[in-house]
Short mmCIF file of C-alpha atoms in Angstrom, two decimals:
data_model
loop_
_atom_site.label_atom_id
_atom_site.label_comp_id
_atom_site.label_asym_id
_atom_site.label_seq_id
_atom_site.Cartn_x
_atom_site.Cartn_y
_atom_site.Cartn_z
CA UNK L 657 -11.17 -19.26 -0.36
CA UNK L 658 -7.54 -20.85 -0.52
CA UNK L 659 -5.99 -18.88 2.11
CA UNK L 660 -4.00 -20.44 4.90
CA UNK L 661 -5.49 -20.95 8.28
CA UNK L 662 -2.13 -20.77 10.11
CA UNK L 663 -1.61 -16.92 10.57
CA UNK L 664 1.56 -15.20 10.50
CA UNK L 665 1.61 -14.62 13.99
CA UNK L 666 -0.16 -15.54 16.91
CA UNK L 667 -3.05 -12.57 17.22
CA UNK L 668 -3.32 -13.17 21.22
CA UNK L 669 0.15 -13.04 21.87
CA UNK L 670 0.04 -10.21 19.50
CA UNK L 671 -2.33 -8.12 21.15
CA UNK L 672 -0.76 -9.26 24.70
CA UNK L 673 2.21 -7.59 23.35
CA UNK L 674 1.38 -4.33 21.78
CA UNK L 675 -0.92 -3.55 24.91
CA UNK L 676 1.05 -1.27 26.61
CA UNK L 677 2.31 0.20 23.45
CA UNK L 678 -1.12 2.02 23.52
CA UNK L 679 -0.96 3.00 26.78
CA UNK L 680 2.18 4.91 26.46
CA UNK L 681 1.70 6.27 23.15
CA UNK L 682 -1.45 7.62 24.28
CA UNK L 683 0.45 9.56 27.74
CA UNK L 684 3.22 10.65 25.37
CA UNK L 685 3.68 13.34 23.10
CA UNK L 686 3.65 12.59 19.55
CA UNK L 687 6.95 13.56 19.28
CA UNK L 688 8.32 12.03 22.12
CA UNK L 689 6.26 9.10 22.77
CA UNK L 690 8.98 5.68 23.26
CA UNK L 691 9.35 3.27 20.64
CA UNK L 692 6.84 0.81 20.51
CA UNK L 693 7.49 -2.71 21.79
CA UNK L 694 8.90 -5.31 20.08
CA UNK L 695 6.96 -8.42 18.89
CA UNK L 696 8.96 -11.66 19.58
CA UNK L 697 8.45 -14.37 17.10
CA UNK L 698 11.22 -16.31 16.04
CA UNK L 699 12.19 -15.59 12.25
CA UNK L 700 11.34 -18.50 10.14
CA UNK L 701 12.69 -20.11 6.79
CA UNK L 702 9.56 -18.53 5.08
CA UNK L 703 10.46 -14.92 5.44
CA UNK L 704 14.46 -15.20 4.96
CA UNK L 705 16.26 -13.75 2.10
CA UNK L 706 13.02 -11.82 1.22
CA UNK L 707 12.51 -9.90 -1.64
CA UNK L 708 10.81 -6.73 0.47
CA UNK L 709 13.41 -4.77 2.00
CA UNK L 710 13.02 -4.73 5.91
CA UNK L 711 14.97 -1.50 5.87
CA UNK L 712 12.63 0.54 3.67
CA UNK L 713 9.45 -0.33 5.08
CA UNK L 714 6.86 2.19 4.25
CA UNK L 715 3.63 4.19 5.12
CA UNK L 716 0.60 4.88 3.13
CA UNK L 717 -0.24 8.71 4.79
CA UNK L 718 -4.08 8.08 3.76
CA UNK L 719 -3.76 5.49 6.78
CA UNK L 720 -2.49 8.70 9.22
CA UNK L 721 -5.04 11.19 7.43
CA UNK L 722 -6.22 12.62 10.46
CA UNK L 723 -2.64 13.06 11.81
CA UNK L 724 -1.55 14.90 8.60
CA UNK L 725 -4.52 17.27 8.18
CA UNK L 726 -4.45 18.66 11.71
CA UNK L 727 -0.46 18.08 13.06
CA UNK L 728 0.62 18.64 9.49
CA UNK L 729 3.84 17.29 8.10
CA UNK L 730 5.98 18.48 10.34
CA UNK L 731 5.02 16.81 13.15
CA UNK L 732 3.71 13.46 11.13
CA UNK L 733 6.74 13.42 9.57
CA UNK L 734 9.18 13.35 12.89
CA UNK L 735 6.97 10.64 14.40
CA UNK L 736 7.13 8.36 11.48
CA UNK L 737 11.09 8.49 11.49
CA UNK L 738 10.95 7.91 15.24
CA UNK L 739 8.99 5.05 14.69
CA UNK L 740 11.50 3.25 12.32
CA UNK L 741 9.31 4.46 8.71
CA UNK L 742 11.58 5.35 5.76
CA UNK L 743 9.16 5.58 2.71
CA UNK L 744 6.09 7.50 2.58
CA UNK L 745 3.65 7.50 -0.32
CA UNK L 746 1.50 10.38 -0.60
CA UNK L 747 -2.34 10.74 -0.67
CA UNK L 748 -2.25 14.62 -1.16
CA UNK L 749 -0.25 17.23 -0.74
CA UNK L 750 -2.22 19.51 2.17
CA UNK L 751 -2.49 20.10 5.75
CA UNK L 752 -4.54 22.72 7.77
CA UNK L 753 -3.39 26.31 6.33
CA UNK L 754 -3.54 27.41 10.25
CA UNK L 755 -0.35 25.53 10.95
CA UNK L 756 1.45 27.90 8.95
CA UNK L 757 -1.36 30.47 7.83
CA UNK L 758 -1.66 29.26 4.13
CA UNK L 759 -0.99 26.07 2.61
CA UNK L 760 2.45 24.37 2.79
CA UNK L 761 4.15 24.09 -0.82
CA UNK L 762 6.12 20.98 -2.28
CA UNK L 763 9.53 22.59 -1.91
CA UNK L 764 8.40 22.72 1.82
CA UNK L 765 7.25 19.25 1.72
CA UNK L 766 10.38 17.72 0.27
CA UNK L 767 12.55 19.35 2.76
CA UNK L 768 10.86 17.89 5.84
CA UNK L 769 11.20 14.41 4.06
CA UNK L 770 15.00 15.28 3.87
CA UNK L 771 15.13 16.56 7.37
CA UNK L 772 13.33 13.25 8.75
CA UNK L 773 15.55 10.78 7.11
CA UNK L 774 12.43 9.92 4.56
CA UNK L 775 11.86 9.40 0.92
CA UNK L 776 8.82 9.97 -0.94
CA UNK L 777 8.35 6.50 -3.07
CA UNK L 778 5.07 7.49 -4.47
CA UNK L 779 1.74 8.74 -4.63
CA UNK L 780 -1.73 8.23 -5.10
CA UNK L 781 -3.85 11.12 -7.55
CA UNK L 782 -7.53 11.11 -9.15
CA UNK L 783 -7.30 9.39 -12.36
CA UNK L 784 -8.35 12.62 -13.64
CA UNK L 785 -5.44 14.27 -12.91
CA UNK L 786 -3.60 12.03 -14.90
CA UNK L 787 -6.31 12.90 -18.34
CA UNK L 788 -6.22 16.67 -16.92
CA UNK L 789 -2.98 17.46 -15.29
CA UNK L 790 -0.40 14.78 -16.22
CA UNK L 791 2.24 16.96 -16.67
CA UNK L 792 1.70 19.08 -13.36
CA UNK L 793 1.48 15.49 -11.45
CA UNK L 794 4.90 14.15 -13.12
CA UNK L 795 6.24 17.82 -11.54
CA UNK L 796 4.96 17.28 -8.39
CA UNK L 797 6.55 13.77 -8.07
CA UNK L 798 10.36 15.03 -8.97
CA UNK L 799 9.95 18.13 -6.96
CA UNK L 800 8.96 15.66 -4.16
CA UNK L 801 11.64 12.85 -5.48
CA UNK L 802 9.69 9.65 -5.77
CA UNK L 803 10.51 7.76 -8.09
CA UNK L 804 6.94 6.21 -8.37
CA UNK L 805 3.40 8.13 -9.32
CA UNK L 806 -0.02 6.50 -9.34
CA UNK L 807 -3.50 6.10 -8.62
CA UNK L 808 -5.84 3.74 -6.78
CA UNK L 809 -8.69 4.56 -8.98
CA UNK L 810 -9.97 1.18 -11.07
CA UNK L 811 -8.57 1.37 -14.80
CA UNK L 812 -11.84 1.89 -15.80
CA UNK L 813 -15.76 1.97 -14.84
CA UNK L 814 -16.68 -0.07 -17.66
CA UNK L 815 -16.33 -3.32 -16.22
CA UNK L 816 -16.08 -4.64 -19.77
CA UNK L 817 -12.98 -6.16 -22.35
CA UNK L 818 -13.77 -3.34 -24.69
CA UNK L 819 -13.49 -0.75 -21.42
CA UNK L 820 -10.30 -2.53 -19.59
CA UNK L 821 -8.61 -2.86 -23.22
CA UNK L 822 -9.26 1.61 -23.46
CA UNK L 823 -7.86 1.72 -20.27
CA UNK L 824 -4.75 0.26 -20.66
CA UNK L 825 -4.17 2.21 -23.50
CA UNK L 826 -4.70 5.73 -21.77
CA UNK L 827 -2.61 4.13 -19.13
CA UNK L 828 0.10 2.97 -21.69
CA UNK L 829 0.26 6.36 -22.72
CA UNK L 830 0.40 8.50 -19.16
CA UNK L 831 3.25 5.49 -18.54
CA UNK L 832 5.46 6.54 -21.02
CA UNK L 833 4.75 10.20 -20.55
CA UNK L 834 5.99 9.08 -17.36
CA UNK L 835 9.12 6.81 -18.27
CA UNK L 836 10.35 10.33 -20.09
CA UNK L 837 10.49 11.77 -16.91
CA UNK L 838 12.43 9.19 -15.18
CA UNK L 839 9.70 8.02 -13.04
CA UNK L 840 7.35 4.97 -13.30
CA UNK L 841 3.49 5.28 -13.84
CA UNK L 842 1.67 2.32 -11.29
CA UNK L 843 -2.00 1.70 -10.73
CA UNK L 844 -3.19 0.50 -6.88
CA UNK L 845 -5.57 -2.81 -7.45
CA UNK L 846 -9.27 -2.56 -5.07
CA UNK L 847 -10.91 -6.17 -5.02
CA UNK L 848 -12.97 -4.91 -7.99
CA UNK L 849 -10.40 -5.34 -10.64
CA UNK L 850 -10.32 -9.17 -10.12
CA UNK L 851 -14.36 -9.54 -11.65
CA UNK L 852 -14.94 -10.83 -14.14
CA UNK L 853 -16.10 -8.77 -17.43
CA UNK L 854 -19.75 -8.66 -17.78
CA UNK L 855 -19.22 -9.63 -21.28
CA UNK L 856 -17.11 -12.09 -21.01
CA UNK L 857 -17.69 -13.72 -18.00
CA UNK L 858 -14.81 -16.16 -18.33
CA UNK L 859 -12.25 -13.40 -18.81
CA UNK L 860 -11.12 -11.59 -15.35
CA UNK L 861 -10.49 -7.73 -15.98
CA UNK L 862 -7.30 -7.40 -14.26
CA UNK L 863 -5.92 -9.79 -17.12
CA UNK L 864 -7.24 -8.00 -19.45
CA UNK L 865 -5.35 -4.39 -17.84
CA UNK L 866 -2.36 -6.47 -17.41
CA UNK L 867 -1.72 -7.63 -20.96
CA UNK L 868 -2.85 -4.82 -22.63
CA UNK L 869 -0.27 -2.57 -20.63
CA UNK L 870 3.15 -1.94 -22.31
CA UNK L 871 5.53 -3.27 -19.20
CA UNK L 872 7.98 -0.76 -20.12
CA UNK L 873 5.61 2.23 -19.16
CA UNK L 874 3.15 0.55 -16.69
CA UNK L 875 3.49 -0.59 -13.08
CA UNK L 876 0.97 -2.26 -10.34
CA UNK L 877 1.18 -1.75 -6.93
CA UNK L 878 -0.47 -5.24 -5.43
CA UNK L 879 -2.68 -4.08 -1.96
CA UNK L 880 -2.39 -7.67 -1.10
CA UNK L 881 -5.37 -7.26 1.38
CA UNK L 882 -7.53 -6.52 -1.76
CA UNK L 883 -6.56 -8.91 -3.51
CA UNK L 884 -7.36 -11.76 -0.92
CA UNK L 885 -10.55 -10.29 -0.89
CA UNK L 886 -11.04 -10.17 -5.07
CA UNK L 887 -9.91 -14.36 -4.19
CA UNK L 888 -12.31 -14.76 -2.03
CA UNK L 889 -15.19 -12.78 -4.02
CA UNK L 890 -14.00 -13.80 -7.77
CA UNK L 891 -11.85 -17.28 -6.72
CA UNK L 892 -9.90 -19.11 -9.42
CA UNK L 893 -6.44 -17.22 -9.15
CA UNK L 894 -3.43 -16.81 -6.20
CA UNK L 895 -2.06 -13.25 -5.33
CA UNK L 896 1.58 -14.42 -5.31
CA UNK L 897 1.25 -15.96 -8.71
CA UNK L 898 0.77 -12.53 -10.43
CA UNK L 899 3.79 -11.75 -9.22
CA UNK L 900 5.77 -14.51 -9.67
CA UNK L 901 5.35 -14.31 -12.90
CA UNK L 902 6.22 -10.34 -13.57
CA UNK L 903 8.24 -9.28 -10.36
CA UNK L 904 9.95 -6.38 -12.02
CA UNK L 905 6.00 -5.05 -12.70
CA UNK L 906 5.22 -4.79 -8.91
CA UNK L 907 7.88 -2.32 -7.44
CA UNK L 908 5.21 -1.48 -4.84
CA UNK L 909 3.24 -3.47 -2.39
CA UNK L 910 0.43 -2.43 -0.09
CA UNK L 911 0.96 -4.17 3.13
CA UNK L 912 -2.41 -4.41 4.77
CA UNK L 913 -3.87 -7.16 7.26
CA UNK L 914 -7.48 -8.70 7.65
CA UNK L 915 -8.67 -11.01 9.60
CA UNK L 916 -11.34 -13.69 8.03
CA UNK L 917 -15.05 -12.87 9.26
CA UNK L 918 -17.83 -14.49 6.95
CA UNK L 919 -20.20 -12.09 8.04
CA UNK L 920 -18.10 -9.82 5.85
CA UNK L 921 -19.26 -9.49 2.24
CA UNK L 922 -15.47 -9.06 1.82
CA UNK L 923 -14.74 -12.21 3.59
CA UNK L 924 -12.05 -10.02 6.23
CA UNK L 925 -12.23 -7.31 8.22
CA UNK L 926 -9.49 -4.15 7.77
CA UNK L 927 -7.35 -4.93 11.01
CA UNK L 928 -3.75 -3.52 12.35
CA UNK L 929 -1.07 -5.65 11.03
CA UNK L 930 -0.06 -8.65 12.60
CA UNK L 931 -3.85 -9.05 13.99
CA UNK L 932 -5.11 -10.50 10.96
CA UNK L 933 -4.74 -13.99 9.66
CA UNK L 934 -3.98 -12.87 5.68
CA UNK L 935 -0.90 -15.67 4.96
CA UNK L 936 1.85 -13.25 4.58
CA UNK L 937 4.73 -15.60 5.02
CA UNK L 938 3.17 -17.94 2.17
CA UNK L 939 2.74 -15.24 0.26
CA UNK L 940 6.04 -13.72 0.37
CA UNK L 941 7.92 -17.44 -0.32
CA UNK L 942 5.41 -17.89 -3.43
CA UNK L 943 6.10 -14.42 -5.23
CA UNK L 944 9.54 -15.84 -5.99
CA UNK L 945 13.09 -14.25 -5.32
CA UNK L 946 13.39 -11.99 -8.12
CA UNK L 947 12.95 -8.53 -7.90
CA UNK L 948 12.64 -6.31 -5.10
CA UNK L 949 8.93 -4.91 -3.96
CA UNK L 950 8.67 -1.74 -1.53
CA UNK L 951 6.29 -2.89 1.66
CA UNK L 952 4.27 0.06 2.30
CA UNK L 953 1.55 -0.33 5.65
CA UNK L 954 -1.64 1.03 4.97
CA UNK L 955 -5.26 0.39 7.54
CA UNK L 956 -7.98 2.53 5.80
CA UNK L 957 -9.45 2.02 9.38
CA UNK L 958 -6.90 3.21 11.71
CA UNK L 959 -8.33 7.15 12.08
CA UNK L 960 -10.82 5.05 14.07
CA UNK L 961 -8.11 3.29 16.25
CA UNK L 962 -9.03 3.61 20.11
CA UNK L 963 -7.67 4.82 22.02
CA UNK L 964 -7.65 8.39 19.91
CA UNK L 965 -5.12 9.24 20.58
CA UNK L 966 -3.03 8.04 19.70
CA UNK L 967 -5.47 7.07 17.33
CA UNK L 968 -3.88 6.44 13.93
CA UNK L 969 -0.11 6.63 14.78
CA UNK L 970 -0.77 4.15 17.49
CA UNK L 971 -2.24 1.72 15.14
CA UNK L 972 1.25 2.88 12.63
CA UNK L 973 3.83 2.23 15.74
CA UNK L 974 1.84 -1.21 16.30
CA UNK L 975 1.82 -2.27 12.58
CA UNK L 976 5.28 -1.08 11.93
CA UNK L 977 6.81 -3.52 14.44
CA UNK L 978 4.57 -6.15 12.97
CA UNK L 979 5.98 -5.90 9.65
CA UNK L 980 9.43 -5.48 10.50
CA UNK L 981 9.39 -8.73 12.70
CA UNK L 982 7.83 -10.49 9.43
CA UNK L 983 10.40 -9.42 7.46
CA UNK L 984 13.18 -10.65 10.08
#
């Protein structure tokens, strides 16, 4: 599988810790709720003069769906300051229309990220959008100010050269419709882009996507969580590596944990971060020191976070302290 079996942190003491973090966000208000407890590890050599900011440590809002649909961004947005978030990367643009009686616009949007002390750094739309509605998506992002737009959609369902190779051209294409803009076009890896092409079977797709892409126009954001698990499905290749070898093509990072269960077709289950055993510290002295890569947390899982609530922003509080104590 070639991942480590030391974890980054010990899970007992871990969940030992963050215990009556759940209690009291779950008697709190959401806007009031205190700040979640620290984890105390000592920093280590590993995860010192890191290349992932530890003061820009952001949120995917698809983790905090829930929260955002029925609180709206109002509310989502003054918790996730509280909590110590500073970059948020969008998964839509909508909450209920009863919070306000219609749906909120992206002028509205962008001045509740200003009033909260946050920055949009990206955001995640259909690959059709981009064929469709490139232009209307490239608005969206500067009337939001991210510098970032993208989508976590695989290149391409043809899981062939021929249909990775088409790909990267549409892609190269959207990029540097993109680049005109002053923004930078990134695609958001699954474990699926790590097969291999069916045929070609010696020839791994996401090579294929990443030399075919102009690096002037086109970005990745790594979910390092997938990408342990395309290891551990499609082996022969090491996360870090990819980006050791074109930092400035990974301004973005999904931070997610798992935790190894061989009962998992995956090989890990989706867990809060700093419960897992993914090697994070390895992985963050291997990608190198050049460059600088946005961390943003994401937990597909954590609507389903018991107690609910707090539900979802408990499991954000809880995974925020995590990463910030990594990147000590």
């Amino acid at each position: 599988m070639g991942h480590s079996s030391r974890k980054s942190f010990d899970r007992r003491a871990f969940l030992r810790a963050t215990a009556g973090t759940t209690v009291a966000l779950a008697a709190a208000s959401v806007a009031g709720a205190t700040a979640a407890s620290a984890v105390t590890a000592p920093a280590t050599a590993a995860t010192r003069g890191l290349t992932i900011p530890k003061d820009r440590i952001g949120i995917q809002l698809y983790s905090i769906r829930d929260k955002v649909a029925s609180l709206g961004f109002a509310v989502v947005f003054a918790e996730l300051s509280r909590i110590g978030y500073r970059e948020v990367e969008f998964a839509g643009y909508t909450q209920d229309t009863a919070i306000l009686g219609r749906q909120i616009t992206l002028p509205e949007i962008r001045k509740l990220l200003d009033d909260n002390g946050l920055s949009a750094v990206g955001s995640h739309v259909g690959i059709g959008n981009l064929r469709t509605n490139l232009q209307a998506e490239l608005d969206a992002a500067q009337i939001l100010g991210m510098p970032h737009v993208g989508t976590a959609n695989a290149p391409s369902n043809l899981n062939t050269v021929a249909g990775y190779r088409a790909a990267a051209d549409e892609f190269n294409v959207w990029g540097a419709a993109a680049t005109a803009r002053g923004l930078k076009l990134y695609q958001h890896n699954h474990a699926g882009e790590f097969a291999f092409a069916t045929d070609q079977p010696s020839v791994r797709l996401y090579d294929v996507f990443l030399k075919n892409t102009d690096p002037r126009h086109v970005y990745l954001e790594l979910d390092i969580y997938w990408a342990y698990v395309g290891q551990y499905r499609f082996p022969g290749f090491d996360p870090a590596a990819y980006v050791r070898n074109q930092p400035y093509r990974y301004p973005l990072f999904h931070m997610k944990d798992g935790d190894t269960n061989p009962s998992n077709a995956n090989g890990y289950d989706i867990v809060e971060f700093g419960a897992g055993d993914l090697p994070y510290e390895r992985f963050i002295r291997d990608i190198g020191p050049r460059a600088a890569h946005i961390g943003i947390w994401e937990q597909d899982t954590a609507p389903n976070t018991q107690p609910n609530p707090p539900g979802s922003l408990g499991a954000a509080a809880r995974s925020f302290t995590a990463i910030d104590q990594l990147l000590r």
